[in-house]
């Protein structure tokens, strides 16, 4: 009986831990999960000399979706973006919603060219999905900034480069991918 209770408790704790690491709206990993997993991804990339891309992503002009169409429509858009991200990346990658309309994607074991192509594919898919604002001329687009991990660099430096790439893409006009080597 005690063993059954312990097993039940272990299972429940595992489920609660998973819930604590998952964004409730999109089903993607959340910031807590990203913060825990990023150093692990970086260590692995360095240990096996494989590429690791970090893509910072914001939805463009998302506020009008909520203001014009309502929060239910905004939630629908965020859920659909989550589906697109989950559907177009590999199980070895990590898509995360880190706040409002902000996302981070870790792409493991690939070259810079492959990471850029993946980002462009995601950008195009997000820009073309059907949503409640289509009839009202509201387009959902995304701006992304990406970079490839440099062995030995810190989490902070890696993330700063991805942020710099994102802001450069926004300054260049949004709905684009900008890459910082």
mmCIF file of C-alpha atoms in Angstrom:
data_model
loop_
_atom_site.group_PDB
_atom_site.id
_atom_site.type_symbol
_atom_site.label_atom_id
_atom_site.label_comp_id
_atom_site.label_asym_id
_atom_site.label_seq_id
_atom_site.Cartn_x
_atom_site.Cartn_y
_atom_site.Cartn_z
ATOM 1 C CA UNK A 1 0.000 0.000 0.000
ATOM 2 C CA UNK A 2 2.851 2.393 0.855
ATOM 3 C CA UNK A 3 4.594 1.652 -2.440
ATOM 4 C CA UNK A 4 1.375 2.403 -4.355
ATOM 5 C CA UNK A 5 1.038 5.713 -2.494
ATOM 6 C CA UNK A 6 4.649 6.623 -3.230
ATOM 7 C CA UNK A 7 4.218 5.767 -6.920
ATOM 8 C CA UNK A 8 1.043 7.870 -7.070
ATOM 9 C CA UNK A 9 2.844 10.790 -5.391
ATOM 10 C CA UNK A 10 5.815 10.485 -7.784
ATOM 11 C CA UNK A 11 3.484 10.475 -10.782
ATOM 12 C CA UNK A 12 1.598 13.483 -9.473
ATOM 13 C CA UNK A 13 4.811 15.427 -8.859
ATOM 14 C CA UNK A 14 6.003 14.639 -12.390
ATOM 15 C CA UNK A 15 2.700 15.916 -13.813
ATOM 16 C CA UNK A 16 2.887 19.072 -11.685
ATOM 17 C CA UNK A 17 6.470 19.700 -12.773
ATOM 18 C CA UNK A 18 5.423 19.344 -16.413
ATOM 19 C CA UNK A 19 2.527 21.754 -15.845
ATOM 20 C CA UNK A 20 4.895 24.267 -14.242
ATOM 21 C CA UNK A 21 7.119 24.144 -17.367
ATOM 22 C CA UNK A 22 4.302 24.467 -19.922
ATOM 23 C CA UNK A 23 2.450 27.524 -21.169
ATOM 24 C CA UNK A 24 -1.215 26.831 -20.434
ATOM 25 C CA UNK A 25 -2.556 28.610 -23.522
ATOM 26 C CA UNK A 26 -0.288 27.373 -26.317
ATOM 27 C CA UNK A 27 0.958 24.097 -24.884
ATOM 28 C CA UNK A 28 4.528 25.186 -25.654
ATOM 29 C CA UNK A 29 7.271 25.224 -23.082
ATOM 30 C CA UNK A 30 7.350 28.380 -20.958
ATOM 31 C CA UNK A 31 10.119 30.721 -19.790
ATOM 32 C CA UNK A 32 10.868 28.564 -16.747
ATOM 33 C CA UNK A 33 11.486 25.575 -18.992
ATOM 34 C CA UNK A 34 13.565 27.634 -21.430
ATOM 35 C CA UNK A 35 15.754 28.992 -18.637
ATOM 36 C CA UNK A 36 16.376 25.460 -17.363
ATOM 37 C CA UNK A 37 16.957 23.867 -20.774
ATOM 38 C CA UNK A 38 19.090 26.490 -22.542
ATOM 39 C CA UNK A 39 22.304 25.653 -20.621
ATOM 40 C CA UNK A 40 21.690 21.939 -21.264
ATOM 41 C CA UNK A 41 21.270 22.571 -25.009
ATOM 42 C CA UNK A 42 24.439 24.695 -25.021
ATOM 43 C CA UNK A 43 26.492 22.071 -23.161
ATOM 44 C CA UNK A 44 25.315 19.375 -25.558
ATOM 45 C CA UNK A 45 26.108 21.491 -28.634
ATOM 46 C CA UNK A 46 29.608 22.154 -27.338
ATOM 47 C CA UNK A 47 30.215 18.532 -26.303
ATOM 48 C CA UNK A 48 29.280 17.071 -29.682
ATOM 49 C CA UNK A 49 30.319 20.055 -31.837
ATOM 50 C CA UNK A 50 26.887 20.533 -33.357
ATOM 51 C CA UNK A 51 25.012 23.666 -34.326
ATOM 52 C CA UNK A 52 22.509 25.252 -31.951
ATOM 53 C CA UNK A 53 20.348 28.136 -33.112
ATOM 54 C CA UNK A 54 18.452 30.529 -30.875
ATOM 55 C CA UNK A 55 15.582 32.389 -32.504
ATOM 56 C CA UNK A 56 13.822 35.229 -30.693
ATOM 57 C CA UNK A 57 10.393 35.890 -32.180
ATOM 58 C CA UNK A 58 7.609 38.441 -31.672
ATOM 59 C CA UNK A 59 4.242 38.629 -33.374
ATOM 60 C CA UNK A 60 3.996 41.936 -35.230
ATOM 61 C CA UNK A 61 1.437 44.488 -34.048
ATOM 62 C CA UNK A 62 -0.419 41.916 -31.944
ATOM 63 C CA UNK A 63 -2.171 44.476 -29.726
ATOM 64 C CA UNK A 64 -4.730 45.430 -32.428
ATOM 65 C CA UNK A 65 -5.859 41.798 -32.565
ATOM 66 C CA UNK A 66 -6.934 41.909 -28.914
ATOM 67 C CA UNK A 67 -8.206 45.509 -29.133
ATOM 68 C CA UNK A 68 -10.203 45.053 -32.341
ATOM 69 C CA UNK A 69 -11.275 41.426 -32.259
ATOM 70 C CA UNK A 70 -11.194 40.685 -28.537
ATOM 71 C CA UNK A 71 -9.080 38.524 -26.302
ATOM 72 C CA UNK A 72 -10.714 35.287 -27.468
ATOM 73 C CA UNK A 73 -9.435 36.014 -30.981
ATOM 74 C CA UNK A 74 -6.016 36.888 -29.570
ATOM 75 C CA UNK A 75 -5.954 33.613 -27.669
ATOM 76 C CA UNK A 76 -6.942 31.769 -30.857
ATOM 77 C CA UNK A 77 -4.017 33.379 -32.702
ATOM 78 C CA UNK A 78 -1.548 32.439 -29.944
ATOM 79 C CA UNK A 79 -2.835 28.849 -29.884
ATOM 80 C CA UNK A 80 -2.483 28.593 -33.666
ATOM 81 C CA UNK A 81 1.049 29.965 -33.544
ATOM 82 C CA UNK A 82 1.801 27.287 -30.946
ATOM 83 C CA UNK A 83 0.416 24.612 -33.283
ATOM 84 C CA UNK A 84 2.494 25.922 -36.169
ATOM 85 C CA UNK A 85 5.669 25.913 -34.092
ATOM 86 C CA UNK A 86 5.031 22.413 -32.736
ATOM 87 C CA UNK A 87 4.094 21.130 -36.188
ATOM 88 C CA UNK A 88 7.122 22.466 -38.038
ATOM 89 C CA UNK A 89 9.973 21.720 -35.699
ATOM 90 C CA UNK A 90 11.598 18.478 -34.645
ATOM 91 C CA UNK A 91 11.209 16.734 -31.310
ATOM 92 C CA UNK A 92 14.818 17.638 -30.537
ATOM 93 C CA UNK A 93 14.015 21.374 -30.737
ATOM 94 C CA UNK A 94 12.401 23.536 -28.064
ATOM 95 C CA UNK A 95 9.699 26.095 -28.896
ATOM 96 C CA UNK A 96 8.746 28.341 -25.970
ATOM 97 C CA UNK A 97 6.238 31.089 -25.308
ATOM 98 C CA UNK A 98 8.076 33.422 -22.970
ATOM 99 C CA UNK A 99 5.488 36.172 -22.630
ATOM 100 C CA UNK A 100 2.496 37.784 -24.330
ATOM 101 C CA UNK A 101 3.316 37.503 -28.033
ATOM 102 C CA UNK A 102 6.985 36.647 -27.500
ATOM 103 C CA UNK A 103 8.492 33.275 -28.347
ATOM 104 C CA UNK A 104 11.946 31.681 -28.312
ATOM 105 C CA UNK A 105 12.920 28.647 -30.349
ATOM 106 C CA UNK A 106 15.975 26.472 -29.844
ATOM 107 C CA UNK A 107 16.937 24.461 -32.927
ATOM 108 C CA UNK A 108 19.492 21.747 -32.185
ATOM 109 C CA UNK A 109 21.909 19.835 -34.418
ATOM 110 C CA UNK A 110 21.772 21.893 -37.594
ATOM 111 C CA UNK A 111 23.814 24.288 -39.681
ATOM 112 C CA UNK A 112 23.299 28.031 -39.818
ATOM 113 C CA UNK A 113 21.811 27.726 -43.317
ATOM 114 C CA UNK A 114 19.328 25.092 -42.146
ATOM 115 C CA UNK A 115 18.370 27.230 -39.141
ATOM 116 C CA UNK A 116 17.767 30.268 -41.363
ATOM 117 C CA UNK A 117 15.614 28.156 -43.683
ATOM 118 C CA UNK A 118 13.608 26.800 -40.748
ATOM 119 C CA UNK A 119 13.031 30.334 -39.428
ATOM 120 C CA UNK A 120 11.882 31.538 -42.866
ATOM 121 C CA UNK A 121 9.530 28.577 -43.156
ATOM 122 C CA UNK A 122 8.017 29.329 -39.753
ATOM 123 C CA UNK A 123 7.667 33.023 -40.610
ATOM 124 C CA UNK A 124 5.841 32.185 -43.840
ATOM 125 C CA UNK A 125 3.535 29.671 -42.140
ATOM 126 C CA UNK A 126 2.570 32.139 -39.430
ATOM 127 C CA UNK A 127 1.967 34.851 -42.003
ATOM 128 C CA UNK A 128 -0.426 32.695 -43.991
ATOM 129 C CA UNK A 129 -2.650 30.902 -41.474
ATOM 130 C CA UNK A 130 -6.376 31.649 -41.382
ATOM 131 C CA UNK A 131 -7.577 33.595 -38.345
ATOM 132 C CA UNK A 132 -10.600 35.696 -37.327
ATOM 133 C CA UNK A 133 -9.012 38.979 -38.429
ATOM 134 C CA UNK A 134 -8.439 37.963 -42.047
ATOM 135 C CA UNK A 135 -11.835 39.367 -43.125
ATOM 136 C CA UNK A 136 -11.013 42.687 -41.443
ATOM 137 C CA UNK A 137 -7.603 43.040 -43.052
ATOM 138 C CA UNK A 138 -5.632 42.207 -39.918
ATOM 139 C CA UNK A 139 -2.506 40.278 -40.851
ATOM 140 C CA UNK A 140 -0.618 38.152 -38.402
ATOM 141 C CA UNK A 141 3.077 38.295 -39.163
ATOM 142 C CA UNK A 142 6.184 37.645 -37.139
ATOM 143 C CA UNK A 143 9.628 39.128 -36.838
ATOM 144 C CA UNK A 144 12.512 36.879 -35.878
ATOM 145 C CA UNK A 145 16.106 37.348 -34.886
ATOM 146 C CA UNK A 146 18.446 34.415 -34.839
ATOM 147 C CA UNK A 147 21.993 33.435 -34.114
ATOM 148 C CA UNK A 148 24.104 30.309 -33.827
ATOM 149 C CA UNK A 149 25.782 29.312 -30.559
ATOM 150 C CA UNK A 150 29.501 29.974 -30.332
ATOM 151 C CA UNK A 151 31.250 27.352 -28.178
ATOM 152 C CA UNK A 152 32.292 28.747 -24.836
ATOM 153 C CA UNK A 153 29.995 31.770 -24.808
ATOM 154 C CA UNK A 154 27.670 32.430 -21.895
ATOM 155 C CA UNK A 155 23.894 32.161 -21.845
ATOM 156 C CA UNK A 156 23.694 35.951 -21.542
ATOM 157 C CA UNK A 157 25.865 36.626 -24.583
ATOM 158 C CA UNK A 158 24.017 34.037 -26.690
ATOM 159 C CA UNK A 159 20.642 35.523 -25.761
ATOM 160 C CA UNK A 160 21.842 39.099 -26.258
ATOM 161 C CA UNK A 161 22.890 38.318 -29.833
ATOM 162 C CA UNK A 162 19.458 36.831 -30.612
ATOM 163 C CA UNK A 163 17.760 39.909 -29.098
ATOM 164 C CA UNK A 164 19.994 42.213 -31.140
ATOM 165 C CA UNK A 165 19.028 40.299 -34.283
ATOM 166 C CA UNK A 166 15.317 40.600 -33.388
ATOM 167 C CA UNK A 167 15.538 44.358 -32.854
ATOM 168 C CA UNK A 168 17.497 44.800 -36.086
ATOM 169 C CA UNK A 169 14.716 42.934 -37.921
ATOM 170 C CA UNK A 170 12.084 45.189 -36.339
ATOM 171 C CA UNK A 171 14.007 48.313 -37.340
ATOM 172 C CA UNK A 172 14.227 46.968 -40.897
ATOM 173 C CA UNK A 173 10.450 46.768 -41.204
ATOM 174 C CA UNK A 174 9.165 43.646 -39.432
ATOM 175 C CA UNK A 175 7.773 40.436 -40.974
ATOM 176 C CA UNK A 176 11.287 39.223 -41.597
ATOM 177 C CA UNK A 177 14.113 37.126 -40.228
ATOM 178 C CA UNK A 178 17.411 38.788 -39.381
ATOM 179 C CA UNK A 179 20.458 36.737 -38.579
ATOM 180 C CA UNK A 180 23.500 37.762 -36.543
ATOM 181 C CA UNK A 181 26.532 35.528 -37.100
#
